[in-house]
Tab-separated table of C-alpha atoms and ligand atoms in Angstrom:
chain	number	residue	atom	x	y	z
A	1	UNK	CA	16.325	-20.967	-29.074
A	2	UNK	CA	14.559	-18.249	-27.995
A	3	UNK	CA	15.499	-16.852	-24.446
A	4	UNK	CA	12.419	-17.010	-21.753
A	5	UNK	CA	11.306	-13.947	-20.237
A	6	UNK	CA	10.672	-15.274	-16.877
A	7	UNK	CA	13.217	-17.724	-16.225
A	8	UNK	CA	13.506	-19.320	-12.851
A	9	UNK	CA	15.196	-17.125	-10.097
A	10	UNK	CA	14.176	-19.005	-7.185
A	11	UNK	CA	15.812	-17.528	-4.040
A	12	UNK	CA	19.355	-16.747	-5.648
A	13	UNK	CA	21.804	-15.456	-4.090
A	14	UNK	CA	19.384	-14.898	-0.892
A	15	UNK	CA	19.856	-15.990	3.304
A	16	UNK	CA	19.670	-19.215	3.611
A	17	UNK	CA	16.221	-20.863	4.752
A	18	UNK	CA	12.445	-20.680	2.925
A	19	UNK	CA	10.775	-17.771	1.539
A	20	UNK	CA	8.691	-16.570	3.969
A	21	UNK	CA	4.944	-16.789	3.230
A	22	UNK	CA	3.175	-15.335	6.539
A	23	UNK	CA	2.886	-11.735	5.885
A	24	UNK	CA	0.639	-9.023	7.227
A	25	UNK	CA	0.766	-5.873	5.203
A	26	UNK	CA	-0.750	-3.099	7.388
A	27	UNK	CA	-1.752	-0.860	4.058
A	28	UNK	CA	-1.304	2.553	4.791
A	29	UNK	CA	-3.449	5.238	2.432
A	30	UNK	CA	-1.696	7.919	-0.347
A	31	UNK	CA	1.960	6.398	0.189
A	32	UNK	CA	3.034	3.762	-2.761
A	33	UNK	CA	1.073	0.785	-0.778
A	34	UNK	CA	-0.952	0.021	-3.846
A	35	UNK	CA	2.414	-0.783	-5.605
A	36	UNK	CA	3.538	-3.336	-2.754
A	37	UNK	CA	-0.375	-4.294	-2.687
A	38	UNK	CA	0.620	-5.881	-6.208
A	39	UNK	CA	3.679	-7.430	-5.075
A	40	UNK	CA	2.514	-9.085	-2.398
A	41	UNK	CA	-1.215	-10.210	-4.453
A	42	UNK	CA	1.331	-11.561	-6.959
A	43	UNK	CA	3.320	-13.656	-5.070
A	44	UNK	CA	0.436	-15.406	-3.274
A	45	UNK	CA	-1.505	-16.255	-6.878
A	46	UNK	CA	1.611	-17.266	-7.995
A	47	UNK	CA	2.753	-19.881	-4.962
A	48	UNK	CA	-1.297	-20.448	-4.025
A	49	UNK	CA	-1.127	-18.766	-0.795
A	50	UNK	CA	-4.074	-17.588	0.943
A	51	UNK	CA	-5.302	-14.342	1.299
A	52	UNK	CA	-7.652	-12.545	4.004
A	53	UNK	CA	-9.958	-10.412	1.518
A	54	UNK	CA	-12.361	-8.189	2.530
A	55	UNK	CA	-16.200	-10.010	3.075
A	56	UNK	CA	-18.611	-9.959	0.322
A	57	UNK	CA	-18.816	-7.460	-1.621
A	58	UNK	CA	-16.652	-4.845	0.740
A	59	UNK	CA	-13.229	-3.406	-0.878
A	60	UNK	CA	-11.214	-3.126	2.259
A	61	UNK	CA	-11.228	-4.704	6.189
A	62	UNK	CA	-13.883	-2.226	7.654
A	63	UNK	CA	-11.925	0.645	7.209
A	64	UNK	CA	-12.195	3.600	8.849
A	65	UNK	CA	-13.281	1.433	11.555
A	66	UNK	CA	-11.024	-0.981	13.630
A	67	UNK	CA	-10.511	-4.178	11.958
A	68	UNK	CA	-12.112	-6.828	13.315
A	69	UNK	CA	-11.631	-10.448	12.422
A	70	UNK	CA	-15.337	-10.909	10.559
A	71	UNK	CA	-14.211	-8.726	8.013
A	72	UNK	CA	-12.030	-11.332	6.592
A	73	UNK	CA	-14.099	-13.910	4.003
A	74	UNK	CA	-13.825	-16.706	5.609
A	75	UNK	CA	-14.089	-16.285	9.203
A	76	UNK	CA	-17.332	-14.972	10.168
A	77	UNK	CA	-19.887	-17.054	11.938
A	78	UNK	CA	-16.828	-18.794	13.713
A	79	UNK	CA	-16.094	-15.539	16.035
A	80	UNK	CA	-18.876	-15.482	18.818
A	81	UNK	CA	-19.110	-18.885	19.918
A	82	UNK	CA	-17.421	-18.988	23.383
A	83	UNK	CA	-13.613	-20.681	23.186
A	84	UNK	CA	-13.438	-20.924	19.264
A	85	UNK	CA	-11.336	-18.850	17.577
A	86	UNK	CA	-10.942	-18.619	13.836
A	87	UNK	CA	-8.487	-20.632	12.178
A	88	UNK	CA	-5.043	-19.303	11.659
A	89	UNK	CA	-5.144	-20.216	8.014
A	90	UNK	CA	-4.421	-17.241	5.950
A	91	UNK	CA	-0.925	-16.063	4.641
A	92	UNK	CA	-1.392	-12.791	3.567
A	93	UNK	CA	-3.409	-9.769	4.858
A	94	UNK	CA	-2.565	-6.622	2.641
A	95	UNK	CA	-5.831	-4.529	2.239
A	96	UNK	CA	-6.220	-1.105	3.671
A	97	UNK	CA	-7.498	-1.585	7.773
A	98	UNK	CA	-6.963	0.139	10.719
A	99	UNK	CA	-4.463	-1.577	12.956
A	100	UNK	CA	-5.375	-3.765	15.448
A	101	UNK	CA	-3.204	-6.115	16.503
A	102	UNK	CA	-5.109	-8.613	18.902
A	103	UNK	CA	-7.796	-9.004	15.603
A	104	UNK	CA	-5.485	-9.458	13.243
A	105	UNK	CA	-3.631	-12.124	15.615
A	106	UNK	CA	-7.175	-14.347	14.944
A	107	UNK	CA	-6.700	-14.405	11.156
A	108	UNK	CA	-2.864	-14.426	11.222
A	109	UNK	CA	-0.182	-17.156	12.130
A	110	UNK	CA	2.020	-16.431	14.799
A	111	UNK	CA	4.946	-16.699	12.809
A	112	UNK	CA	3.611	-13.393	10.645
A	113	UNK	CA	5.957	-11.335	9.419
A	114	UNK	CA	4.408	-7.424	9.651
A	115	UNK	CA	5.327	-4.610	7.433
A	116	UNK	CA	3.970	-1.420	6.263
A	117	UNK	CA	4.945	1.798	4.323
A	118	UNK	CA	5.599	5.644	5.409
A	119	UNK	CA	5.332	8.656	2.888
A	120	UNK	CA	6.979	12.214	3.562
A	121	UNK	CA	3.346	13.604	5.371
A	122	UNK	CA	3.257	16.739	3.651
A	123	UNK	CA	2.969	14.675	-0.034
A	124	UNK	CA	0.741	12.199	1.799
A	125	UNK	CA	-1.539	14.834	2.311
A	126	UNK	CA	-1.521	16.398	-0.552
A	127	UNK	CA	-2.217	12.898	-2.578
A	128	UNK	CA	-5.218	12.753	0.066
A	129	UNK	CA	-6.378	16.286	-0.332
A	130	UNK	CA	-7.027	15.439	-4.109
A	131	UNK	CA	-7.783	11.835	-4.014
A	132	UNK	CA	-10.504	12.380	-1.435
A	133	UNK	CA	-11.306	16.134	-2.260
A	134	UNK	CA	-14.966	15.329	-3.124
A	135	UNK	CA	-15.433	12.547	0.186
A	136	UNK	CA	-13.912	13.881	3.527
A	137	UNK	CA	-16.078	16.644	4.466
A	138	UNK	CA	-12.806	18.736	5.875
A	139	UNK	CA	-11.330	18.683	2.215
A	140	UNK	CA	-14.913	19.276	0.615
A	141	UNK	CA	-15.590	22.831	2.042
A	142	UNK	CA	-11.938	23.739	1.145
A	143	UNK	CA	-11.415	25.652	-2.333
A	144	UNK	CA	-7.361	24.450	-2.332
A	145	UNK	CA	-4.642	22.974	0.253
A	146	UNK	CA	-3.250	26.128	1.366
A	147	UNK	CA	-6.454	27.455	2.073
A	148	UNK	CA	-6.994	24.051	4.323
A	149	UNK	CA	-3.341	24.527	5.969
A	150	UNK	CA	-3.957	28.156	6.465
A	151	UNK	CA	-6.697	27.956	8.710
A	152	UNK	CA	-7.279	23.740	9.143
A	153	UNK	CA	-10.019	24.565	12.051
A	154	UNK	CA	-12.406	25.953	9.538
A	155	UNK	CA	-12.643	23.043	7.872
A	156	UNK	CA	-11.818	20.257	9.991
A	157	UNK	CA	-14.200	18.649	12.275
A	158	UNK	CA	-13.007	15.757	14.250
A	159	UNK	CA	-15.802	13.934	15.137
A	160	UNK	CA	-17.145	13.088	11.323
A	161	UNK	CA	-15.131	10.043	10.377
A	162	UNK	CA	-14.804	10.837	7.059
A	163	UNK	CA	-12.302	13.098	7.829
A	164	UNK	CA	-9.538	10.478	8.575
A	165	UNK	CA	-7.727	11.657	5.384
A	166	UNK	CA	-7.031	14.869	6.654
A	167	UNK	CA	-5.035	14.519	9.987
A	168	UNK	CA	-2.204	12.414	10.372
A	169	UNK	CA	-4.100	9.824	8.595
A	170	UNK	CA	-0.968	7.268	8.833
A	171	UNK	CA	-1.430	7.663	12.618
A	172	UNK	CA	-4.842	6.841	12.696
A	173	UNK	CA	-4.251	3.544	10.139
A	174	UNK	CA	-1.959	2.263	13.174
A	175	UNK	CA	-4.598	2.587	15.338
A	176	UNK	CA	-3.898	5.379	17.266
A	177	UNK	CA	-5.439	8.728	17.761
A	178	UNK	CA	-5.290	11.666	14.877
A	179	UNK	CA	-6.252	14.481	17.303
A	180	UNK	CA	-4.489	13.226	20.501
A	181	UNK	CA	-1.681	16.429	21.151
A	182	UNK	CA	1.903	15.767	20.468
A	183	UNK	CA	3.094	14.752	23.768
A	184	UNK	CA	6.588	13.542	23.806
A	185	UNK	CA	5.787	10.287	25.960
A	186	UNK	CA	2.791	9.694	23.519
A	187	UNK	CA	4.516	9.749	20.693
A	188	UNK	CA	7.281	7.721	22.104
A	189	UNK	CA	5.298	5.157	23.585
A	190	UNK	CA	3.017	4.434	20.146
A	191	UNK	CA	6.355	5.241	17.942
A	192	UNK	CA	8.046	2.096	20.300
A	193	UNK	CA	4.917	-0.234	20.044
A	194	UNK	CA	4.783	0.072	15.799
A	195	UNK	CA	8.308	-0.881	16.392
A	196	UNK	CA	7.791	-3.761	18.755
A	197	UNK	CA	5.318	-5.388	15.831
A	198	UNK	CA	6.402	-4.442	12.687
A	199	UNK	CA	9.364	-6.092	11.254
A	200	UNK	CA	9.978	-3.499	9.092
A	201	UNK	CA	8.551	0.223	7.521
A	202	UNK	CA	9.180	1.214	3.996
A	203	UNK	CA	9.539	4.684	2.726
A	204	UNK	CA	7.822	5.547	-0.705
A	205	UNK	CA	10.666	8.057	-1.352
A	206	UNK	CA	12.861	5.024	-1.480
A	207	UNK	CA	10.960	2.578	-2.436
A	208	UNK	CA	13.715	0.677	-4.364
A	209	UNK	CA	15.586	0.702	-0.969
A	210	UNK	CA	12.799	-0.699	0.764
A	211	UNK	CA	12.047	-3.472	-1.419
A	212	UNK	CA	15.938	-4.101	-1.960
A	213	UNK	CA	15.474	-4.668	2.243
A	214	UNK	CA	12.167	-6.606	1.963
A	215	UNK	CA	13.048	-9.155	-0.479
A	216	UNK	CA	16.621	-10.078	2.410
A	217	UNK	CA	14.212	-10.130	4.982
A	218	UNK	CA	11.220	-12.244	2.884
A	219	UNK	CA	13.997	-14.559	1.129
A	220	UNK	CA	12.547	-13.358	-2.187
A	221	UNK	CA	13.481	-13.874	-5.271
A	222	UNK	CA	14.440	-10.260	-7.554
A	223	UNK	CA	10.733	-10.501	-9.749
A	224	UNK	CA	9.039	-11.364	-6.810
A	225	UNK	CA	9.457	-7.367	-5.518
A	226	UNK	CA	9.780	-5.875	-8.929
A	227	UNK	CA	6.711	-4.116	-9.779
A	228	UNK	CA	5.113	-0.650	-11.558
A	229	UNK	CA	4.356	2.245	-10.228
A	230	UNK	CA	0.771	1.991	-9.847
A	231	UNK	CA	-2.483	4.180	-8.465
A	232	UNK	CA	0.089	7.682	-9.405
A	233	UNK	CA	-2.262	10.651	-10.444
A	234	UNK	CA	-1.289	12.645	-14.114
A	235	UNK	CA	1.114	15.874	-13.729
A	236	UNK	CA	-1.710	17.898	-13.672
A	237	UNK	CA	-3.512	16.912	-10.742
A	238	UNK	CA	-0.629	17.579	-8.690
A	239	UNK	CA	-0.477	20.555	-7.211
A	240	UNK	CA	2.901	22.396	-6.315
A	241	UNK	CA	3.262	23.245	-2.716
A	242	UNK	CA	4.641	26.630	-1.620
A	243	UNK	CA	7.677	26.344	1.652
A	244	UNK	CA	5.266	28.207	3.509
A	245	UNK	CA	1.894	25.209	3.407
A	246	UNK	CA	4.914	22.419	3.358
A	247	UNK	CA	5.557	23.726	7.038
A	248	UNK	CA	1.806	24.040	7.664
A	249	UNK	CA	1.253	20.431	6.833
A	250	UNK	CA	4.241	18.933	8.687
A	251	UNK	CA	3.008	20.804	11.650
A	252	UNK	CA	-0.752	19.750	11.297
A	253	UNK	CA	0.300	16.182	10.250
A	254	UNK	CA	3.043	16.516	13.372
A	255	UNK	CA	2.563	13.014	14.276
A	256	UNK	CA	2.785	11.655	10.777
A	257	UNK	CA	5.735	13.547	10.741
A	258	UNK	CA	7.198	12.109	14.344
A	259	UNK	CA	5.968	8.567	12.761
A	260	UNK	CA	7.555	9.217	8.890
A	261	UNK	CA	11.193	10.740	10.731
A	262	UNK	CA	11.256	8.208	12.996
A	263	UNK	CA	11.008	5.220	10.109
A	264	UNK	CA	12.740	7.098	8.233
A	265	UNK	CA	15.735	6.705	9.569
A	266	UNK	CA	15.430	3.538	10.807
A	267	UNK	CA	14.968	2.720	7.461
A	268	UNK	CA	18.278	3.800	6.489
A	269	UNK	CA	20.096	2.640	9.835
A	270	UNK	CA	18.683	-1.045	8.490
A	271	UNK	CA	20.260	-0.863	5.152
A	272	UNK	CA	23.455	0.554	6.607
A	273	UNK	CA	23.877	-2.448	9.003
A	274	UNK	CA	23.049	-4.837	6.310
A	275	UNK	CA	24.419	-4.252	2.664
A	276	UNK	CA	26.736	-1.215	2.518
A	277	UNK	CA	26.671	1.715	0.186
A	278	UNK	CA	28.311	-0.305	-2.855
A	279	UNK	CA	26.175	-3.550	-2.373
A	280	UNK	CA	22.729	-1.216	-1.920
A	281	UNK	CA	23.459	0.722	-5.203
A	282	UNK	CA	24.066	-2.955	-6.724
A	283	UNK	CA	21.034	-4.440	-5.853
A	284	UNK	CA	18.631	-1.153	-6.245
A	285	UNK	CA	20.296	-1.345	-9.794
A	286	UNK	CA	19.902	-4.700	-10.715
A	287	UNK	CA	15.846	-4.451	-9.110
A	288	UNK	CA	15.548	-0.921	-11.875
A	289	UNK	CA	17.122	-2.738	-14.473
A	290	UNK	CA	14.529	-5.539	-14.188
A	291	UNK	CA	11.834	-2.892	-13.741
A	292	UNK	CA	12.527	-1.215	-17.202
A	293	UNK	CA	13.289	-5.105	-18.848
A	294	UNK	CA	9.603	-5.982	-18.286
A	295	UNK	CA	8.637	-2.463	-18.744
A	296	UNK	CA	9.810	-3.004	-22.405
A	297	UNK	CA	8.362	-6.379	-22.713
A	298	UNK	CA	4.940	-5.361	-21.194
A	299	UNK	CA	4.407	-1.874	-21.618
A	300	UNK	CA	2.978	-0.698	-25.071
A	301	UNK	CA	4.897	3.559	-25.658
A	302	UNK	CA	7.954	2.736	-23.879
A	303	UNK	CA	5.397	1.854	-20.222
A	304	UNK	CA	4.342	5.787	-20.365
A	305	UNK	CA	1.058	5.780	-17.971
A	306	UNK	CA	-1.528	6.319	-19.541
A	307	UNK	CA	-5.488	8.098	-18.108
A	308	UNK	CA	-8.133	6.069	-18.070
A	309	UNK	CA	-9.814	7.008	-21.445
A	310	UNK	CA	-6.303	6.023	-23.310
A	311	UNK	CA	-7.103	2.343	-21.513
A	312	UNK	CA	-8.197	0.338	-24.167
A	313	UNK	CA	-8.957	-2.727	-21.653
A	314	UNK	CA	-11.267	-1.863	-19.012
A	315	UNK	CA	-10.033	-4.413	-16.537
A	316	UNK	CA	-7.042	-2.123	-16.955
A	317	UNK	CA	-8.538	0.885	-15.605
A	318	UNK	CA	-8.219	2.441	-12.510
A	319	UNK	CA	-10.531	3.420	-9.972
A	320	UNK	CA	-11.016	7.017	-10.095
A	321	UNK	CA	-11.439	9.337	-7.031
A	322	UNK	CA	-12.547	12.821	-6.453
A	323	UNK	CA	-9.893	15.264	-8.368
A	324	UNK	CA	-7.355	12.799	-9.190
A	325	UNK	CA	-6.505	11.861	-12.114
A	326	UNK	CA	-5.640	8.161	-11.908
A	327	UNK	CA	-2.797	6.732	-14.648
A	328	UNK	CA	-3.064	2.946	-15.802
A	329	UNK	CA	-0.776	0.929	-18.255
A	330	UNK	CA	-1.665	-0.149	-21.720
A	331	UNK	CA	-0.136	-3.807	-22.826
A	332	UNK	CA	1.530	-4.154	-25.502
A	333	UNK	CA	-0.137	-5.954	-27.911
A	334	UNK	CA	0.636	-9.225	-29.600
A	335	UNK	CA	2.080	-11.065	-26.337
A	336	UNK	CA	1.871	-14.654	-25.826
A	337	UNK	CA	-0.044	-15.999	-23.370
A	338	UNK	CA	2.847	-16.672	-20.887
A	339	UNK	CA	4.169	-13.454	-21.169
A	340	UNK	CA	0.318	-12.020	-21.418
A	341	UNK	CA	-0.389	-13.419	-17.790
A	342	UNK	CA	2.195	-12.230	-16.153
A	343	UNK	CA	1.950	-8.797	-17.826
A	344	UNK	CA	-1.530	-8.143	-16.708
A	345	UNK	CA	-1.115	-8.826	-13.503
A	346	UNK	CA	2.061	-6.393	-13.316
A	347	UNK	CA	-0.478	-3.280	-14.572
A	348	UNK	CA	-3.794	-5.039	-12.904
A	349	UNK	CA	-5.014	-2.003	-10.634
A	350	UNK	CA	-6.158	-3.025	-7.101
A	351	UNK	CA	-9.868	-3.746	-7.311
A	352	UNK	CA	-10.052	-5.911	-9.886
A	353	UNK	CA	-6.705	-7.901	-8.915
A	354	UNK	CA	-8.943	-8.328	-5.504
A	355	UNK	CA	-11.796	-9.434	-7.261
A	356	UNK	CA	-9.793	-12.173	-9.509
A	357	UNK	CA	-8.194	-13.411	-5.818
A	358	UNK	CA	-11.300	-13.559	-4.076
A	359	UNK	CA	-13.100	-15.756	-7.490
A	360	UNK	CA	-10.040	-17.650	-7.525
A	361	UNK	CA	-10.343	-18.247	-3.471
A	362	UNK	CA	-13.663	-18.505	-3.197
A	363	UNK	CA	-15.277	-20.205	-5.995
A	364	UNK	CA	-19.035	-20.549	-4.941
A	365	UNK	CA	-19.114	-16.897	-3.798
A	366	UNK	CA	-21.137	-14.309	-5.578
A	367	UNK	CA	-18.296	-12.417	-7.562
A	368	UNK	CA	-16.941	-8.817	-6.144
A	369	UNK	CA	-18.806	-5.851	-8.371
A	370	UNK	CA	-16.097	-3.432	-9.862
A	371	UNK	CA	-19.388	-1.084	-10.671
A	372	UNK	CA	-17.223	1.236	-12.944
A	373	UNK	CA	-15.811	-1.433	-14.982
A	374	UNK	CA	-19.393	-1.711	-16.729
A	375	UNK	CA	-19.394	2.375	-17.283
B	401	PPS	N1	7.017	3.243	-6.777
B	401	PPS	C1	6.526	4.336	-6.228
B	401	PPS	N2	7.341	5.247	-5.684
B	401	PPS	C2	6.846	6.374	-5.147
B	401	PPS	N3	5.530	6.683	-5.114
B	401	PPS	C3	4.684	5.796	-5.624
B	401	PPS	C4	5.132	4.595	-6.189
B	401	PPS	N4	4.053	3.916	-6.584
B	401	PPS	C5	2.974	4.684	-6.297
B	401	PPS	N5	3.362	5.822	-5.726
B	401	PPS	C6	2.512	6.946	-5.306
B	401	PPS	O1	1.696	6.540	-4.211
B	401	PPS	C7	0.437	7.217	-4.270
B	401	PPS	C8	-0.699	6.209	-4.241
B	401	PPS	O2	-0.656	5.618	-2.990
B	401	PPS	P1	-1.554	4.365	-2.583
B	401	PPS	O3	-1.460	3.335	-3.623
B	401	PPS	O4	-1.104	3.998	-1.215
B	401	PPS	O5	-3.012	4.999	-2.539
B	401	PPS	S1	-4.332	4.347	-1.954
B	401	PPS	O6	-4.449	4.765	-0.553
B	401	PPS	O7	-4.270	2.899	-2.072
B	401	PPS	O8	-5.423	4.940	-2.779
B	401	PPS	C9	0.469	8.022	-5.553
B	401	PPS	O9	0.900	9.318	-5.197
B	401	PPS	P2	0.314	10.614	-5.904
B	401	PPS	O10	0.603	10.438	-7.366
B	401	PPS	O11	1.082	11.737	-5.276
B	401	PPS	O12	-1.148	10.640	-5.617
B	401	PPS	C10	1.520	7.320	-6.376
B	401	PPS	O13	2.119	8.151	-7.347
C-alpha cells in the first residue's frame, strides 16, 4: 500500500476545544506576511470558510487609505442605511489594510482572533526601498539606500501618500502616524493599544517560532501552518547594508523600531511561558521537517526558487515590482491530482490565490484581472 502524503492530522496533540476559524490578519508590508497570507488562504479553501476580499477588481482593502468596511465584496450597499450594519459573516480578513479597528469590527465576529507580523525595520526597509523603488516618490529620486538614509529629507515628502513605504511603514499599517515624533507617552500609549487587540505579533526572523505559537493558540493542526517561503527577492537584488545606514534606518524607522523591540520580545516572553526551550526546538523541528517533506514532494530541483522566466506555469509567477526580483516555485512534474492540488496552492503567489478565492466565493462576479498573467 502506498503511504498518503497528506494523511489526516486533525488537531493532534493540540489544547483541547475547536480550531479556531475567526481570524483577522492585519497584513503588514515587506515582512514574511505573504507567507502567512498562504496559510491562512489555505486553511479557509480547505474548511470553506469565508473570506473578506478586496471589492471588484481591487487587490487589497483600500490601502494606503483607512479601511473601511465597503472595501470588503460583499458588504457594500448595506453600510449607509441608518441602524444596519453589515453582517458579521466573514472568517477571515488577511489582505494588506490599514488598521482600523471599529471598520473591521463591521465585517468581523466578535469572537475574532487578531494577529499580525513584525520584521527587524532596517530589512523592512530595505525590502521596501527595492520593492517600491520605481512607486514611492521618496525612493524614486534616490540613486541607493544609503544615499536615502544619509540625508532622508531630500527625498522624503510627507504629504504624498505614496510615500508610506518609506517611514515606519509598519506604524502607519496600524493606523497610526509615520511622522508623529517619538514621544515616549506616544509610543507607549499606541505600543499598549496594538497590544490590547492583537492576540498575538509574529516576527519574520522567527517565523518558525511564531507559527510553532500560532498553531497552540489557533488549535491547528502541523500542515495547517507549514508553508514556503514565498514573495523573497533573488540574491542579487538584495543589497548589503553597511553598520553605519543600519543605524540610519533604525533611527528614521524609530517607531518601527519601538513597535518591532517591543513584539519582539513579547514574542519570546510568550514562548517562554508556554513550551520551554526543549519542547520549542521539538516542535520548530518537527514544523521544518514537514517543510522540507513537501518541499521534496512538491518542489521540482530540490524546491530551489526559481525567477519568473524559469516559471514554466504562469499562474505560478509572481507579481513583479520595481527593482525586485521576485522568486516563484516550479512543481514537480508528474504529480497526481491529489498531491497536484495541494502542491499548487503551497507555491500559488498571492494574486492569483486571491483571484481563485474570490471565483470560488463569488461565482456570478466578473473574475479578478491578474493583467501580467496574459504578458
Ligand atoms: N519564511 C520567511 N521567513 C523570513 N522571511 C520571509 C519568509 N517568507 C518571506 N519572507 C520575506 O518577506 C519579504 C516579503 O514580504 P511580504 O510578503 O510581506 O511582502 S508584501 O508586502 O506582501 O509585498 C521578502 O523579503 P525580501 O526578500 O527581503 O524582500 C521575503 O524574503
Amino acid at each position: 500500500m502506498v503511504a498518503c502524503a497528506f494523511p489526516p492530522r486533525l488537531f493532534g496533540g493540540q489544547a483541547k476545544g475547536p480550531p479556531v476559524t475567526n481570524i483577522m490578519f492585519l497584513k503588514t508590508h515587506k515582512t514574511a506576511s505573504s507567507t502567512v497570507l498562504n496559510i491562512l488562504y489555505r486553511f479557509a479553501e480547505t474548511h470553506n470558510l469565508s473570506v473578506a476580499l478586496p471589492a471588484g477588481l481591487h487587490v487589497h482593502l483600500g490601502y494606503p487609505r483607512l479601511f473601511l468596511a465597503r472595501y470588503v465584496e460583499g458588504v457594500e450597499g448595506v453600510e449607509g442605511v441608518e441602524g444596519v450594519q453589515p453582517q458579521h459573516h466573514f472568517n477571515i480578513m488577511c489582505n494588506h489594510l490599514r488598521f482600523n479597528l471599529p471598520e473591521v469590527q463591521k465585517v468581523m465576529p466578535n469572537n475574532t482572533f487578531y494577529f499580525s507580523i513584525l520584521r527587524n525595520p532596517v530589512f523592512q526597509l530595505e525590502s521596501s526601498f527595492i520593492y517600491y523603488k520605481t512607486y514611492a516618490p521618496a525612493f524614486l529620486r534616490a540613486p541607493s539606500l544609503d544615499a536615502f538614509l544619509a540625508s532622508p529629507r531630500t527625498f522624503y515628502n510627507d504629504s504624498l501618500l505614496k510615500n508610506v513605504y518609506a517611514k515606519n511603514n509598519m506604524w502607519f499599517d496600524f493606523g497610526f502616524d509615520p511622522n508623529a515624533p517619538r514621544e515616549e507617552g506616544y509610543v507607549r500609549a499606541r505600543i499598549a493599544e496594538v497590544e490590547r487587540r492583537f492576540q498575538l505579533v509574529l516576527i519574520a526572523e522567527h517565523l518558525d517560532e511564531s507559527l510553532v505559537l500560532l498553531r497552540r493558540r489557533l488549535r491547528w493542526a502541523l500542515d495547517d501552518v507549514v508553508a514556503f517561503r514565498i514573495n523573497a527577492r533573488s540574491a542579487r537584488s538584495v543589497t548589503r547594508l553597511t553598520p553605519e545606514t543600519r543605524e540610519r534606518a533604525r533611527s528614521w524607522c524609530a517607531l518601527d523600531w519601538r513597535l518591532y523591540e517591543h513584539f519582539n520580545r513579547s514574542l519570546w516572553g510568550q514562548l517562554r511561558a508556554e513550551l520551554g526551550p526543549r519542547q520549542l526546538r521539538g516542535e520548530v523541528e518537527r514544523l521544518r521537517a514537514r517543510r522540507r517533506e513537501l518541499a521534496t514532494l512538491c518542489l521540482q530541483d530540490g524546491g530551489a526558487p526559481r525567477n519568473r522566466t524559469q516559471i514554466r506555469d504562469p499562474r505560478l509567477r509572481p507579481y513583479q515590482s520595481g527593482k525586485a526580483d521576485i522568486l516563484g516555485y516550479n512543481l514537480r512534474p508528474g504529480l497526481d491530482n491529489q498531491t497536484l492540488r495541494v502542491c499548487q496552492r503551497l507555491v500559488m503567489p498571492e494574486l492569483q490565490y486571491m483571484a481563485h478565492l474570490y471565483a470560488l466565493q463569488f461565482p456570478e462576479k466578473p473574475r479578478k484581472n491578474i493583467p501580467f498573467l496574459g504578458e
